[in-house]
Amino acid sequence: MDPSPTIAEIASFAGKEITLKGWLYQKTDKGKLQFLLLRDGTGIMQCVVLENEVPASVYAAARKVTPESSLILRGTVRPDKRAPGGYELAVHGLEVVHLAQEYPIAPKEHGIDFLLDHRHLWIRTPRQMAILRVRAEVIRAAREWLDNNGFVLVDTPILTPAAVEGTTTLFEVKYFEDIAYLTQSGQLYNEADIMAFGKVYCFGPTFRAERSKTRRHLLEFWMVEPEMAFVELEEMMGIEEEFVTHIVRQVLARRGGDLETIGRDPRKLQKIGPHFPRVHYDEAVEMVRKKGEEMAWGDDFGAPQETILSQGFDQPFFVHHYPEKCKAFYMEPDPQRPELSLSADLLAPEGYGEIIGGGQRISDLKILEKRIAEQNLPRQAFEWYLDLRRYGSVPHSGFGLGIERTVAWICGLKHIREAIPFPRTLYRLYP
Ligand code: 4AD
Ligand code: MG
């Protein structure tokens, strides 16, 4: 049996007979020869079939084969400067595993609705594959940094009894006679877990029934959420800086070719590193107003304000000390100015906006009880969470990094929907 390497491994098989398995990406018919571009998930390889060097049946099959047909080719690997990757396959055997029907996605431009309706096929194209490989690297690097820095992965539930990030964006599901909600964030459980482990993180899908149709909102997105005992706001921002820098550097080191396929200028990313600027909420409001956009003190930044703010930076930057009223119930109030919270968001530059939300959590039982009452949250569902303030409470902080927002920024995408294999948006649950 011939060896069966992937296209990525081909250089070490120069001069050898191999078997190659994959799908036909493109074909050029030159009369007496057929150029088949085969893709296998690891690369694209030029495969040449010459009429007078293969049996007539093999040549006839090569001539008939359609784009996206699945194939097994036999041949000899030889160096060729003109071929993508520097090698080509001189084919002498060809098995058509499946002859594809006429493929709906052509190399021409398609409208976005058409592409999203065919997302299950669209993911086969080089640009989409490159984005999804960067996504895999963002996740790998994020977890690597946390694993190497003393954080324990502790999984949090998807089905939950109560809201974390506001009651207006909950997805309800039937839980026998009861109702449950799909999780908006693993944070509250992380807070229980740090009292056991000190530093933890969770990573998984999160859900928000948001009726927004912006280029940065999904209904289902993935979030990595670290949480740390005995860590206060300032220290947390330093940790976020190291964490995000590691992710960007790993993508540059390991997925440079993919960034090139996507057309992302790596110089924009090479600059990223500590120290990330820190902007007080008061100052951020001033910056937005100076650019001519209206904004009341006390409001959260909407998409237009965030875009304006973030266009002014070429590094990710923190906005910290948001007013208590525009943040979730669990935020620790600022002891100096109780109308503010010890919160910090990290915004990506170039107009991308928020990629991380986080802050210091209320550690005092009385303050937390008051907040839960003020916000009319169902006290009963939060009894366990209040317990954490009864038995060894400590100052603690944590944050959540949205994977798709981060991928969209790193890849320079116009819209978040390309940053996830199968996006869930306001009007889309298919495919
Ligand atoms: O700012 P958020 O809502 O914060 C939390 O959920 C905290 N409980 C996290 C924590 O402290 N452990 O969401 C965190 C991040 C945002 O910065 C953004 O990157 C992403 O999650 N995110 C979304 N991404 C895509 N679509 C949406 N609808 C998103 N909502 C939030
Ligand atoms: Mg947020």
mmCIF file of N, CA and C and ligand atoms in Angstrom, residues 165 208 300 306 327 345 354 356-358 405, ligand 2:
data_model
loop_
_atom_site.group_PDB
_atom_site.id
_atom_site.type_symbol
_atom_site.label_atom_id
_atom_site.label_comp_id
_atom_site.label_asym_id
_atom_site.label_seq_id
_atom_site.Cartn_x
_atom_site.Cartn_y
_atom_site.Cartn_z
ATOM 1 N N GLU A 165 -27.195 38.197 33.063
ATOM 2 C CA GLU A 165 -27.006 39.471 32.380
ATOM 3 C C GLU A 165 -28.350 40.082 31.966
ATOM 4 N N ARG A 208 -28.162 34.606 24.173
ATOM 5 C CA ARG A 208 -28.832 35.869 24.488
ATOM 6 C C ARG A 208 -29.944 36.082 23.462
ATOM 7 N N ASP A 300 -25.081 53.412 28.799
ATOM 8 C CA ASP A 300 -24.046 52.521 28.266
ATOM 9 C C ASP A 300 -23.752 52.968 26.834
ATOM 10 N N GLU A 306 -19.613 53.095 20.583
ATOM 11 C CA GLU A 306 -18.475 52.192 20.727
ATOM 12 C C GLU A 306 -17.558 52.245 19.514
ATOM 13 N N LYS A 327 -24.776 48.574 34.449
ATOM 14 C CA LYS A 327 -24.139 47.259 34.549
ATOM 15 C C LYS A 327 -25.006 46.277 35.329
ATOM 16 N N ASP A 345 -14.577 47.113 30.733
ATOM 17 C CA ASP A 345 -14.724 46.400 29.461
ATOM 18 C C ASP A 345 -13.434 46.595 28.688
ATOM 19 N N GLU A 354 -16.317 46.396 22.039
ATOM 20 C CA GLU A 354 -16.182 45.493 23.189
ATOM 21 C C GLU A 354 -15.900 44.038 22.796
ATOM 22 N N ILE A 356 -14.387 42.153 25.678
ATOM 23 C CA ILE A 356 -14.434 41.586 27.031
ATOM 24 C C ILE A 356 -15.317 42.451 27.909
ATOM 25 N N GLY A 357 -16.131 41.784 28.741
ATOM 26 C CA GLY A 357 -16.857 42.474 29.807
ATOM 27 C C GLY A 357 -16.422 41.856 31.122
ATOM 28 N N GLY A 358 -16.211 42.685 32.131
ATOM 29 C CA GLY A 358 -15.796 42.098 33.409
ATOM 30 C C GLY A 358 -15.785 43.106 34.528
ATOM 31 N N ARG A 405 -16.385 37.855 18.716
ATOM 32 C CA ARG A 405 -15.966 39.259 18.616
ATOM 33 C C ARG A 405 -14.447 39.337 18.443
HETATM 34 MG MG MG B 2 -20.759 43.788 28.093
#
